[in-house]
Coordinates of C-alpha atoms in Angstrom, one line a residue:
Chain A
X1197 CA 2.0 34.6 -192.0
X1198 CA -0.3 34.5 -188.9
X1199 CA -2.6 37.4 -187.9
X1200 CA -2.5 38.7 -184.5
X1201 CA -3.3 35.4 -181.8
X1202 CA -1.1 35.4 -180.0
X1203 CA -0.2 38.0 -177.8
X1204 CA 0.7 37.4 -173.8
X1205 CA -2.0 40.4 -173.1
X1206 CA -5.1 39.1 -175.6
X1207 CA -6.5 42.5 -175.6
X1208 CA -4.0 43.5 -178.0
X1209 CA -4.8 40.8 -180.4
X1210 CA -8.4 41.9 -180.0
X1211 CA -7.2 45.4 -181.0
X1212 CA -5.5 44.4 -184.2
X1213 CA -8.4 41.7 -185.1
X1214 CA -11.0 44.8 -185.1
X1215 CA -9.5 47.4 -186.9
X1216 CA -8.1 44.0 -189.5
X1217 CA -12.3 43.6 -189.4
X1218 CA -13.3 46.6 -190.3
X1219 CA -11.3 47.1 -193.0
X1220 CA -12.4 43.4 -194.7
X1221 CA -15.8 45.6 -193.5
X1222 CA -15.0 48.9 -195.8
X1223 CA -13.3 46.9 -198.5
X1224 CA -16.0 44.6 -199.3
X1225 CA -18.5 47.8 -199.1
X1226 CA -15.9 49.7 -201.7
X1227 CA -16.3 46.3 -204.0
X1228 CA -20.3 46.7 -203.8
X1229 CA -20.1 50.4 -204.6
X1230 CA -17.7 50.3 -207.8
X1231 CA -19.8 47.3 -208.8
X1232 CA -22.9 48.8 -208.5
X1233 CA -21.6 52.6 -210.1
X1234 CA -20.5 50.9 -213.3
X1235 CA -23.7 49.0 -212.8
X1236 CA -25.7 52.3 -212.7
X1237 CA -23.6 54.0 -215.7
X1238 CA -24.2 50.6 -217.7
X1239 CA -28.2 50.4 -217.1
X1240 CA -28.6 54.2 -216.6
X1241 CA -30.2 53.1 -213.3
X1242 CA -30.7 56.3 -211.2
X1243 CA -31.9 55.3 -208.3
X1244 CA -29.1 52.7 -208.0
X1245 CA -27.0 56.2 -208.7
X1246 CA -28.5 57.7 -205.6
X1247 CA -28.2 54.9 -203.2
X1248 CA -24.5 54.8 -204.4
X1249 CA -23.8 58.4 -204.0
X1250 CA -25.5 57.5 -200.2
X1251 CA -23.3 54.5 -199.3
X1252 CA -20.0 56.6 -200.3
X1253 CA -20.6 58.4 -196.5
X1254 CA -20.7 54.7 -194.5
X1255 CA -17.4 53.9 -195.8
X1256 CA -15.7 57.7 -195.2
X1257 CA -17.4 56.9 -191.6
X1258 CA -15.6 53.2 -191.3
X1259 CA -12.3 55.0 -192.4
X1260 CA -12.9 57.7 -189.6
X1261 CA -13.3 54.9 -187.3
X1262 CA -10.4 52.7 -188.9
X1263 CA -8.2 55.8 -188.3
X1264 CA -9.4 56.0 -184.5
X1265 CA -8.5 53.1 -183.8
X1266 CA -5.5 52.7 -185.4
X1267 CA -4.2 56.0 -183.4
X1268 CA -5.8 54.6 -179.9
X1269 CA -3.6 50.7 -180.7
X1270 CA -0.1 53.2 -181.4
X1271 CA -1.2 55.2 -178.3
X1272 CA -2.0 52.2 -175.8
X1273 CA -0.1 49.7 -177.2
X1274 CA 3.0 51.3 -178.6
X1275 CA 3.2 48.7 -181.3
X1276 CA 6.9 47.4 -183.4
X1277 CA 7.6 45.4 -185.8
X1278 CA 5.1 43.2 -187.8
X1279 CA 2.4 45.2 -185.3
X1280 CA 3.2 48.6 -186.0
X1281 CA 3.3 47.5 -189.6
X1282 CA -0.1 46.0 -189.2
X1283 CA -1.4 49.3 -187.5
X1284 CA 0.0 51.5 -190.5
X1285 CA -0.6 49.0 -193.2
X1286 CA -4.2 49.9 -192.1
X1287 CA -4.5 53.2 -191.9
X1288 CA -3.4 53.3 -195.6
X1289 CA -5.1 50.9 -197.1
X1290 CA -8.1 52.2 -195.5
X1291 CA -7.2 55.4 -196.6
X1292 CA -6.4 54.3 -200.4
X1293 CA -10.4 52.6 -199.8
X1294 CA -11.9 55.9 -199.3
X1295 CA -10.3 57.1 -202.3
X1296 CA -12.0 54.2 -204.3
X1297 CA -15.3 55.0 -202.1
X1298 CA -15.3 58.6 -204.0
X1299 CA -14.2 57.5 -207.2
X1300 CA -17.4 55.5 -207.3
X1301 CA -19.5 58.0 -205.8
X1302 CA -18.2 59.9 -208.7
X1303 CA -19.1 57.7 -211.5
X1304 CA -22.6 57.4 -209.7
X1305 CA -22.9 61.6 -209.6
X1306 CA -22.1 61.5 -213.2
X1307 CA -24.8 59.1 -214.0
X1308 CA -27.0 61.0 -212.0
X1309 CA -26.2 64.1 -214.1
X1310 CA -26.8 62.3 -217.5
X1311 CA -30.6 61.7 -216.8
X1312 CA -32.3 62.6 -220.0
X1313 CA -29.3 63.1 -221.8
X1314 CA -28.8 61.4 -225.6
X1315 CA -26.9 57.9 -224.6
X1316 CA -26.3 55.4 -227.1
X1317 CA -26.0 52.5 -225.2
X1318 CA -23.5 50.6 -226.3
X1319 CA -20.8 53.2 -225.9
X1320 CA -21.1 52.3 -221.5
X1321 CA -19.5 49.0 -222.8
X1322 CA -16.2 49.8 -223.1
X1323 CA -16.4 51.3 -219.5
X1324 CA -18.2 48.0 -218.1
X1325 CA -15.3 46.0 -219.5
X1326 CA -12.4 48.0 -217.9
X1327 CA -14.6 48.1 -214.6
X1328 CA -14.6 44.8 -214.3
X1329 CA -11.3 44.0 -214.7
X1330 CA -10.6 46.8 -211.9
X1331 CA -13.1 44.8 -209.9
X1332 CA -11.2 42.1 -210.0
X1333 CA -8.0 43.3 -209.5
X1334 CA -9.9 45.1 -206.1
X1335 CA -11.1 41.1 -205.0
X1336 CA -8.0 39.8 -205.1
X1337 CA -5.8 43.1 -203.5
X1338 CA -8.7 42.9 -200.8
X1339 CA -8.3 39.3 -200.6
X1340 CA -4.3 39.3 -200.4
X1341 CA -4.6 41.5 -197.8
X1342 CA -7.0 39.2 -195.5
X1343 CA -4.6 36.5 -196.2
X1344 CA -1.4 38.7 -195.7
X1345 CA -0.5 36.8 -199.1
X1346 CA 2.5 38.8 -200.6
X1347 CA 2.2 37.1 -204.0
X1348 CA -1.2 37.5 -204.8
X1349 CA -0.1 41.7 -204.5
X1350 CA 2.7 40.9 -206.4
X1351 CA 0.3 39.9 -209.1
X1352 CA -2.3 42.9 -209.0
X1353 CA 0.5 45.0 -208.7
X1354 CA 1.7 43.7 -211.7
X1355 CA -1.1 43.7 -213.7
X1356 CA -2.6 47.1 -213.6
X1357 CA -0.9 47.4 -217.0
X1358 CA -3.6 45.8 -218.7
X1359 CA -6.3 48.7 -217.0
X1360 CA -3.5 50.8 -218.3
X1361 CA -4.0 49.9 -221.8
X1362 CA -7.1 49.7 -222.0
X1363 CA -7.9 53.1 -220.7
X1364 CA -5.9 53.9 -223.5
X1365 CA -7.8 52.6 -226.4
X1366 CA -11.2 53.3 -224.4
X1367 CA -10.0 57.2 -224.7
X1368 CA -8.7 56.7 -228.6
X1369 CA -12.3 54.6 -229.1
X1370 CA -14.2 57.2 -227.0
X1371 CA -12.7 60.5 -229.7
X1372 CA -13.6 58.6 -232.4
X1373 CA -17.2 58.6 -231.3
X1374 CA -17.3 62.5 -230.3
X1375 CA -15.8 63.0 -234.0
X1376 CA -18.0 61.1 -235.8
X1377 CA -21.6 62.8 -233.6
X1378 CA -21.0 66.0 -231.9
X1379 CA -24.0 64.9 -230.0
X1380 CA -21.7 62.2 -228.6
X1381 CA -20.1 64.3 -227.0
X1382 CA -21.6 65.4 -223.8
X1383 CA -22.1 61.9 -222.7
X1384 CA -18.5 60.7 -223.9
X1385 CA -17.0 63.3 -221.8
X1386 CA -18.6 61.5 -219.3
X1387 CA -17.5 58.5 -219.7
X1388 CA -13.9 59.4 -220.4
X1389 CA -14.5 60.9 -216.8
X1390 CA -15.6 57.6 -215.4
X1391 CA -12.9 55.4 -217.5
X1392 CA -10.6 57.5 -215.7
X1393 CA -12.0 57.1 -212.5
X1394 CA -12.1 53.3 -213.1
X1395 CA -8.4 53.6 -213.7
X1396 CA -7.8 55.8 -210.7
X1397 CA -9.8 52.5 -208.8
X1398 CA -6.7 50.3 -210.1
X1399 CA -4.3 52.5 -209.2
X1400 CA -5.7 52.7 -205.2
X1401 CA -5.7 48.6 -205.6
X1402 CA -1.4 48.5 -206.5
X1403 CA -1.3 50.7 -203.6
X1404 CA -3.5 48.3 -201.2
X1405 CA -0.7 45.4 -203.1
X1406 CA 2.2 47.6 -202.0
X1407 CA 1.1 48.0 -198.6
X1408 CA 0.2 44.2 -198.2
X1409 CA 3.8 43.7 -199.4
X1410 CA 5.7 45.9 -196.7
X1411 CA 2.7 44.5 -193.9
X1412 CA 4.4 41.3 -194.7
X1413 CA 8.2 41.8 -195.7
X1414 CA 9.0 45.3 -193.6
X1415 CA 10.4 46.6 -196.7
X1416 CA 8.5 48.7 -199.2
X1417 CA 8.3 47.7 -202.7
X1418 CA 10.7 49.3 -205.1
X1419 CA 11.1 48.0 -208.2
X1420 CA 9.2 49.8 -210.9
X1421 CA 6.0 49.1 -211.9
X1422 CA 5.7 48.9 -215.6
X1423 CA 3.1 51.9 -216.4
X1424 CA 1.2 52.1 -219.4
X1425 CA -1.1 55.1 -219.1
X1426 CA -0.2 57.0 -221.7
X1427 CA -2.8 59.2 -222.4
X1428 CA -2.0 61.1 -219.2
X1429 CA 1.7 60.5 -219.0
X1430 CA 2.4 64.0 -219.2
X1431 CA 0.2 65.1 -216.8
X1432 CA 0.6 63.0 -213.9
Chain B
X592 CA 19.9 81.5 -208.8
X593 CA 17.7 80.1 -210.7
X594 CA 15.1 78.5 -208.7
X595 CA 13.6 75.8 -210.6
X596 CA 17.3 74.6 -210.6
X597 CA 17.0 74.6 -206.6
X598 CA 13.6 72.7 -206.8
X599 CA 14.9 70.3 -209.7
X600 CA 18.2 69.3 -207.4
X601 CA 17.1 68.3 -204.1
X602 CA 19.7 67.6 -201.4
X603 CA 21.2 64.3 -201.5
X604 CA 21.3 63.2 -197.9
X605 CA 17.4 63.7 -198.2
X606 CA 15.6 60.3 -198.3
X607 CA 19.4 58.9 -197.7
X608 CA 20.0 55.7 -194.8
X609 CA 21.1 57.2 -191.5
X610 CA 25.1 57.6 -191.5
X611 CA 26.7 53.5 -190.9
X612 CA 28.0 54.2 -187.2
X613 CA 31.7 54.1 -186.7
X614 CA 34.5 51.6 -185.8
X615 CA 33.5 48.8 -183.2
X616 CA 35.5 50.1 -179.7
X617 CA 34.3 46.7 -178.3
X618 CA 34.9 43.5 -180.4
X619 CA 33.8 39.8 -178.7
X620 CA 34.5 37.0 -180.3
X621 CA 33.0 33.6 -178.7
X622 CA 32.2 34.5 -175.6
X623 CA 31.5 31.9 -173.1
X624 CA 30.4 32.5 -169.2
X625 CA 29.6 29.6 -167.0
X626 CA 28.2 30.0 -163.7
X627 CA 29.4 26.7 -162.2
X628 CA 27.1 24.2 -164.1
X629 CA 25.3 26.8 -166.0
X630 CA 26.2 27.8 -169.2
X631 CA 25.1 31.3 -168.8
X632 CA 26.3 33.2 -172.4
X633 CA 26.9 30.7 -175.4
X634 CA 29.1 31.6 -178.0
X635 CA 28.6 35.5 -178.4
X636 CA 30.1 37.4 -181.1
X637 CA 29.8 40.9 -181.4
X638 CA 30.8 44.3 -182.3
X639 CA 30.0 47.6 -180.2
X640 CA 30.2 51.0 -182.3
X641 CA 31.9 53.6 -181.2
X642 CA 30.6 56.8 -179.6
X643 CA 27.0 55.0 -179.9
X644 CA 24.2 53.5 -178.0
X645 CA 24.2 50.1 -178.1
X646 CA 20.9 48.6 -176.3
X647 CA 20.7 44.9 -174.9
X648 CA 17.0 43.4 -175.0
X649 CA 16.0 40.0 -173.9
X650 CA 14.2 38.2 -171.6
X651 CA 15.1 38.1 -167.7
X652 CA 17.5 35.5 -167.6
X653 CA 18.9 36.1 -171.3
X654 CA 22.5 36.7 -170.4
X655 CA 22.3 40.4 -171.6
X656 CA 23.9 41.3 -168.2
X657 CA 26.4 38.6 -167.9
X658 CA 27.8 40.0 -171.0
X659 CA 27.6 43.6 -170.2
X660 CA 29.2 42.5 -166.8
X661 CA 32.1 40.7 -169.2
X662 CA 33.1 44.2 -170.9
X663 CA 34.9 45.3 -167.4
X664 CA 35.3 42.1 -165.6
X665 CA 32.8 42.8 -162.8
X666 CA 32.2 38.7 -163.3
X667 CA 35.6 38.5 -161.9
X668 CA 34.3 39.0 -158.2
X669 CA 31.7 36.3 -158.8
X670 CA 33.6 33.1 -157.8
X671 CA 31.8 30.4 -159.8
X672 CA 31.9 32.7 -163.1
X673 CA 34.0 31.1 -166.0
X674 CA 34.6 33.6 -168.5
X675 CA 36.5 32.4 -172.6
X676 CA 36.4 33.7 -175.4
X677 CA 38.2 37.1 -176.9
X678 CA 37.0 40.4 -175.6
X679 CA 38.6 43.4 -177.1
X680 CA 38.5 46.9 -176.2
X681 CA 40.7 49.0 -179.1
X682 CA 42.1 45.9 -180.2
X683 CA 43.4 45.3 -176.2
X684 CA 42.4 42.3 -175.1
X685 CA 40.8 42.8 -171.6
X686 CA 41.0 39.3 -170.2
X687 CA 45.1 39.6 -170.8
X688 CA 46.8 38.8 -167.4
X689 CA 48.6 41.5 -167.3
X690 CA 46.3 44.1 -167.5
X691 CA 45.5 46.2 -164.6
X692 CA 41.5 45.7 -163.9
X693 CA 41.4 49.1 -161.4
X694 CA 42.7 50.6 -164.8
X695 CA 40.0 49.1 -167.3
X696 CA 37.3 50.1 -165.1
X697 CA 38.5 53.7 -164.8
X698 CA 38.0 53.3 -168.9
X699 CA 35.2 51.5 -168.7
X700 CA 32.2 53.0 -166.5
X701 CA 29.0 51.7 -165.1
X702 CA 25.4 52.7 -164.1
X703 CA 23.3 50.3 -161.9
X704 CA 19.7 49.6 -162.0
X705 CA 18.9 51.1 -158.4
X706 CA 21.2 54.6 -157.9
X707 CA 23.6 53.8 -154.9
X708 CA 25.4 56.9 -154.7
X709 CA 27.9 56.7 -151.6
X710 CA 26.9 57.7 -148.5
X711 CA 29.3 61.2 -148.9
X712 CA 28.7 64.5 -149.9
X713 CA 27.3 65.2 -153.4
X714 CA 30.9 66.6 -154.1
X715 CA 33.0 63.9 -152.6
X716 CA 30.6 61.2 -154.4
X717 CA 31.9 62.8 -157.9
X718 CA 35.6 63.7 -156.8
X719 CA 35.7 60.0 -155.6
X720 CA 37.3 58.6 -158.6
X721 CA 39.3 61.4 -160.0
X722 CA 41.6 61.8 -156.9
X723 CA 41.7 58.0 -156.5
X724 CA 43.0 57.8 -159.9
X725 CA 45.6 60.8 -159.3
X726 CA 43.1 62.8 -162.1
X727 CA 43.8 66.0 -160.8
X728 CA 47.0 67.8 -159.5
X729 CA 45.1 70.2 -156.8
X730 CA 41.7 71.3 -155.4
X731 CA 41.0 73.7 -157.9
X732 CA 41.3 71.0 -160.6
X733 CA 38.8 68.8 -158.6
X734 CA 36.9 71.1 -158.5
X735 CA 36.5 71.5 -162.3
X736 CA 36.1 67.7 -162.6
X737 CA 33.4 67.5 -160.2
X738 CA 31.3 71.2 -161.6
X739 CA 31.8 69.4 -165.8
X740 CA 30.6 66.2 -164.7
X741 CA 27.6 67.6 -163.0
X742 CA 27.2 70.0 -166.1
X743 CA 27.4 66.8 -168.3
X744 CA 25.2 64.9 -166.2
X745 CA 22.4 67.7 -166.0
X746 CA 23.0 68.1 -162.5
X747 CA 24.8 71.4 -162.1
X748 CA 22.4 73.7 -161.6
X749 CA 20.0 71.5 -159.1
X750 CA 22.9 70.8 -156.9
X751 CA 25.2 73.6 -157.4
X752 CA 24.2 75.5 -154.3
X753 CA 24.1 72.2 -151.8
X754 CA 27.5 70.4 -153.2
X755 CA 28.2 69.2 -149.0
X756 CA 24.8 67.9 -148.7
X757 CA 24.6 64.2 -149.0
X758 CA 24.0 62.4 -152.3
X759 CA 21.6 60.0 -150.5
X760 CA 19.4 63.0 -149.8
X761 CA 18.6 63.6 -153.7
X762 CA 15.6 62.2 -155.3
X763 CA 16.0 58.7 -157.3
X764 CA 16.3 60.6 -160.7
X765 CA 18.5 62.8 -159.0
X766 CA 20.9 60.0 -157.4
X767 CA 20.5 58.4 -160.7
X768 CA 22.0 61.4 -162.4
X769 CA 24.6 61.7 -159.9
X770 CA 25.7 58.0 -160.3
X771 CA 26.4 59.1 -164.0
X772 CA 28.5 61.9 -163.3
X773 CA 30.1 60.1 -161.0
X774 CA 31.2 57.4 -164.0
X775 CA 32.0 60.1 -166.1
X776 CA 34.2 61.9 -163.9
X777 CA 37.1 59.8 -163.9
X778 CA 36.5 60.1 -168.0
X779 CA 35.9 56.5 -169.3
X780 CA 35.2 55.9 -172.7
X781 CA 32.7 53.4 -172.4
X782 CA 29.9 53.5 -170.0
X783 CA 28.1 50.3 -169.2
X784 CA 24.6 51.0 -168.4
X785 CA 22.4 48.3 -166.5
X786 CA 18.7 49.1 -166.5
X787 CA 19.4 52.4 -165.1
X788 CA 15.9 54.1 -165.7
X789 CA 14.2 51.2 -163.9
X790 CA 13.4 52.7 -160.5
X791 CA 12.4 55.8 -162.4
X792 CA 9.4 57.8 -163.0
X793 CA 8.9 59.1 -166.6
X794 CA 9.9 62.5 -165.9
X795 CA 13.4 61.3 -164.4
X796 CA 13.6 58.7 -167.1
X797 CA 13.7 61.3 -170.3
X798 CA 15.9 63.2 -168.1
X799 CA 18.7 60.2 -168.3
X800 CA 17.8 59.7 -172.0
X801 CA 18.0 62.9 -172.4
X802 CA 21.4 62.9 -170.6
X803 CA 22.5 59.9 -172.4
X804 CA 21.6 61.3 -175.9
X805 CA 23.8 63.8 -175.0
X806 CA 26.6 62.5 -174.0
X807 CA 27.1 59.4 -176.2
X808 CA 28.5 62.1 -179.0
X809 CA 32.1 61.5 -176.9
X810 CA 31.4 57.9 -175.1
X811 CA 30.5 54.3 -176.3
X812 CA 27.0 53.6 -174.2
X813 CA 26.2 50.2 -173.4
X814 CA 23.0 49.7 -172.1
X815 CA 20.5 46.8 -170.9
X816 CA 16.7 47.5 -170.7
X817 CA 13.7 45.8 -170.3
X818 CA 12.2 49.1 -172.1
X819 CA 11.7 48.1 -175.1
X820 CA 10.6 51.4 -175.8
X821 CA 13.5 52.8 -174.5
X822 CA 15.4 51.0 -176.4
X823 CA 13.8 52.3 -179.7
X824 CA 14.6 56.1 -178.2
X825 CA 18.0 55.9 -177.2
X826 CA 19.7 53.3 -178.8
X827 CA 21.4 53.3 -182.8
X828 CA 21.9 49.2 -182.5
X829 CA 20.2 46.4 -180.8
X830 CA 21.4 43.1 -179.5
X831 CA 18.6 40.8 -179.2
X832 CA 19.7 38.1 -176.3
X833 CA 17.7 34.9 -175.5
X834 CA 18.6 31.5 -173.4
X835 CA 22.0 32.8 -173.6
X836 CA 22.5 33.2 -177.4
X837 CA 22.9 36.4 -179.4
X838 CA 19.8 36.2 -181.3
X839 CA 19.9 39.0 -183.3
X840 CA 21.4 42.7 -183.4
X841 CA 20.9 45.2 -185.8
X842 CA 20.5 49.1 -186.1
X843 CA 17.6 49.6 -184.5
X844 CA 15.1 51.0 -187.2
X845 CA 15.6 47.6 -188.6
X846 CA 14.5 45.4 -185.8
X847 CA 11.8 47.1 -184.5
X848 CA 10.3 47.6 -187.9
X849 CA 11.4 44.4 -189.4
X850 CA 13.4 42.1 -187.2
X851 CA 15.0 39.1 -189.1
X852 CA 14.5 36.4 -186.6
X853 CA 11.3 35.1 -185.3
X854 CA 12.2 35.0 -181.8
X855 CA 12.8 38.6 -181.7
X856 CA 9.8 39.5 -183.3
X857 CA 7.9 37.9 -180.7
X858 CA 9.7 39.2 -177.8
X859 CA 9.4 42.9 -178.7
X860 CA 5.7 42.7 -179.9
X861 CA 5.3 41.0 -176.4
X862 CA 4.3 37.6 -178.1
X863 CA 6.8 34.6 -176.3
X864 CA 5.0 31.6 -175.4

């Protein structure tokens, strides 16, 4: 699928290019932030906590400006077809991005808050794991998208599962720690909070894969995902 | 009631496909026009819905106005034109040598790009076709014609008190409006439309659509624009024409969300090389 070069008036293509550009921009910024909030949580690093919580307001301004410009293009250019689709396809992913921007920011406040609070450190591990397979499922949904590449989405959309299922033995692993230590418990709570989170982060990526596949096919996806969260299945 | 019962059971025409439009009222099958040498339209098969807007898009040159010129044999008084094929209006076919062609063009109207309304009175330009036709028995009944198919056209109450002055006098949205009364008088049931907002400003131009939005509840609207905008707003199908071939048609959510054909795509996202 080819991006937008070739329009008769080139100004449009330089329209689509940008706001295509600056959301590569705020996507690969949201990777570095969930990296580097599990990173935090992990090593307990608080200062890495704080810049986090910092960076979260860069990509809430790149979605501001994503948004701008995606309203100015339908204004001025009165896009159709596999441009309008482009336009929109944009505006949600970038808003599904700053989502994933607070979700980290989360994680980072909550890391923040557990200075000087009893951690045993290898309970974080469970967390790290499920984070980075969220990470990667964000690369490649981030990637798809650059590429406009409908079967790589197909493939994160399919897996997120696994994140699924492992969110739900993280919670059953994470009560059995509070049960065995009450003192546990503050900092498990915690955790559960940022497991979630992490799982929210996957969620945001199927999204990002669903919008990649109507950018490229014009019709949404609507098959079922198979869903396997069922800790929360009720509440959702 | 019980009203989580009324939240629990929403509608079912919400999130439901627009209504499929109605019986085709125009059917061609393999049409052909040559202009002498040129082989202007090339094997076009297609259906027009009833009491719709059908919208023809395509490049200058495309054939989109050969074949809208087809539907009531206007290419009949352009000597070199070679018309085959089947065109069918209500399963009459319209190239049948016996039909009257003064009598299909009373059924089947038309709207030019630049308004030429006669050089008459706003009254006589409307009350033209009616008494030609023997539509009305006296002068009250002319009357009636002419004041409904002002009304219909949006007209009425501009030109109500100045129905002797003369139709050249109105402004180009005006004449434009005027021109459509006048094809409506004479009550067709299809009106051919051919770029008829192009010498319009925007204001005169939503007053057509407008008018045509209106009106195409009890007429069959054919319409070629280079608009593709307009196309979007006042058309429920497309016909995509290009070199002379039907490319494409479709409702037209469908192609100017997700076109099937490459060619179209790039014409309406202004891409052709």
């Amino acid at each position: 699928m080819s991006l937008a070069d070739n329009h008769i008036v080139s100004s449009f293509d330089d329209d689509l290019n940008q706001l295509a550009d600056k959301l590569a921009e705020m996507g690969g910024l949201c990777e570095k932030l969930v990296g580097e909030s599990v990173d935090a949580l992990v090593r307990r690093d608080i200062p890495l906590a704080r810049r986090v919580i910092e960076w979260d307001r860069a990509i809430d301004r790149l979605q501001h400006e994503i948004e701008e410009r995606g309203i100015m293009t339908i204004a001025r250019r009165a896009p159709v077809a596999i441009d309008l689709r482009q336009v929109v396809g944009a505006l949600r992913i970038a808003n599904d991005l700053e989502r994933i921007g607070d979700l980290a920011k989360n994680i980072a406040k909550r890391v923040v808050a557990l200075d000087g609070q009893f951690q045993p450190p290898k309970l974080a591990g469970g967390v790290a794991h499920i984070a980075d397979l969220t990470l990667a499922q964000l690369k490649e949904v981030l990637d798809a998208y650059t590429r406009r590449d409908d079967k790589r989405a197909l493939e994160v959309w399919t897996h997120d599962g696994e994140i699924d299922a492992l969110y739900n033995s993280l919670f059953r692993e994470l009560l059995t720690y509070m049960m065995e230590d009450p003192r546990n418990i503050g900092f498990c709570a915690h955790l559960l909070f940022c497991a979630k989170n992490i799982e929210r982060i996957g969620d945001h990526a199927t999204n990002v894969a669903e919008t990649v596949y109507y950018v490229v096919h014009g019709v949404p996806l609507t098959e079922d995902r198979p869903k396997a969260d069922l800790v929360s299945a009720d509440f959702d | 009631m019980d009203a989580t019962a009324v939240a629990k059971s929403a509608p079912a025409n919400i999130g439901a496909r627009p209504q499929p439009l109605g019986e085709p009222k125009i059917i061609a099958r393999d049409v052909n026009v040559h202009y002498g040498e040129k082989h202007a339209l090339k094997n076009v098969t297609l259906d027009v819905p009833e009491k719709a807007v059908m919208a023809f898009i395509g490049p200058s040159g495309c054939g989109k106005s050969t074949f809208l010129r087809c539907i009531n044999r206007m290419n009949d008084t352009v000597a070199s034109a070679k018309v085959s094929g089947l065109i069918q209006i209500d399963d009459q076919n319209i190239y049948d040598p016996s039909l009257d062609v003064v009598q299909l063009r009373a059924r089947v109207g038309m709207v030019f790009q630049k308004p030429n309304p006669f050089p008459k009175s706003i009254y006589e330009n409307v009350a033209y076709g009616p008494r030609i036709h023997g539509l009305a028995r006296n002068k009250a009944e002319l009357d009636e014609i002419v004041e409904s198919s002002l009304k219909k056209a949006s007209l009425w109450n501009e030109v109500k008190d100045r129905l002797n002055d003369t139709g050249t006098g109105l402004s180009g949205g005006q004449q434009q409006r005027l021109c459509i009364a006048r094809a409506i008088a004479v009550s067709p049931e299809i009106i051919l439309m051919d770029e008829p907002c192009s010498a319009l400003d925007p204001i005169a131009t939503a007053r057509v659509e407008e008018l045509i939005e209106e009106i195409r509840r009890n007429y069959t609207i054919v319409i070629v624009t280079h608009s593709m905008q307009q196309a979007a707003r006042v058309s429920q199908r497309v016909a995509f024409f290009h070199l002379g071939i039907l490319v494409e048609t479709g409702e037209t959510e469908k192609i100017f969300t997700s076109p099937n054909d490459k060619r179209t795509q790039d014409y309406i996202t202004g891409r052709f090389g």
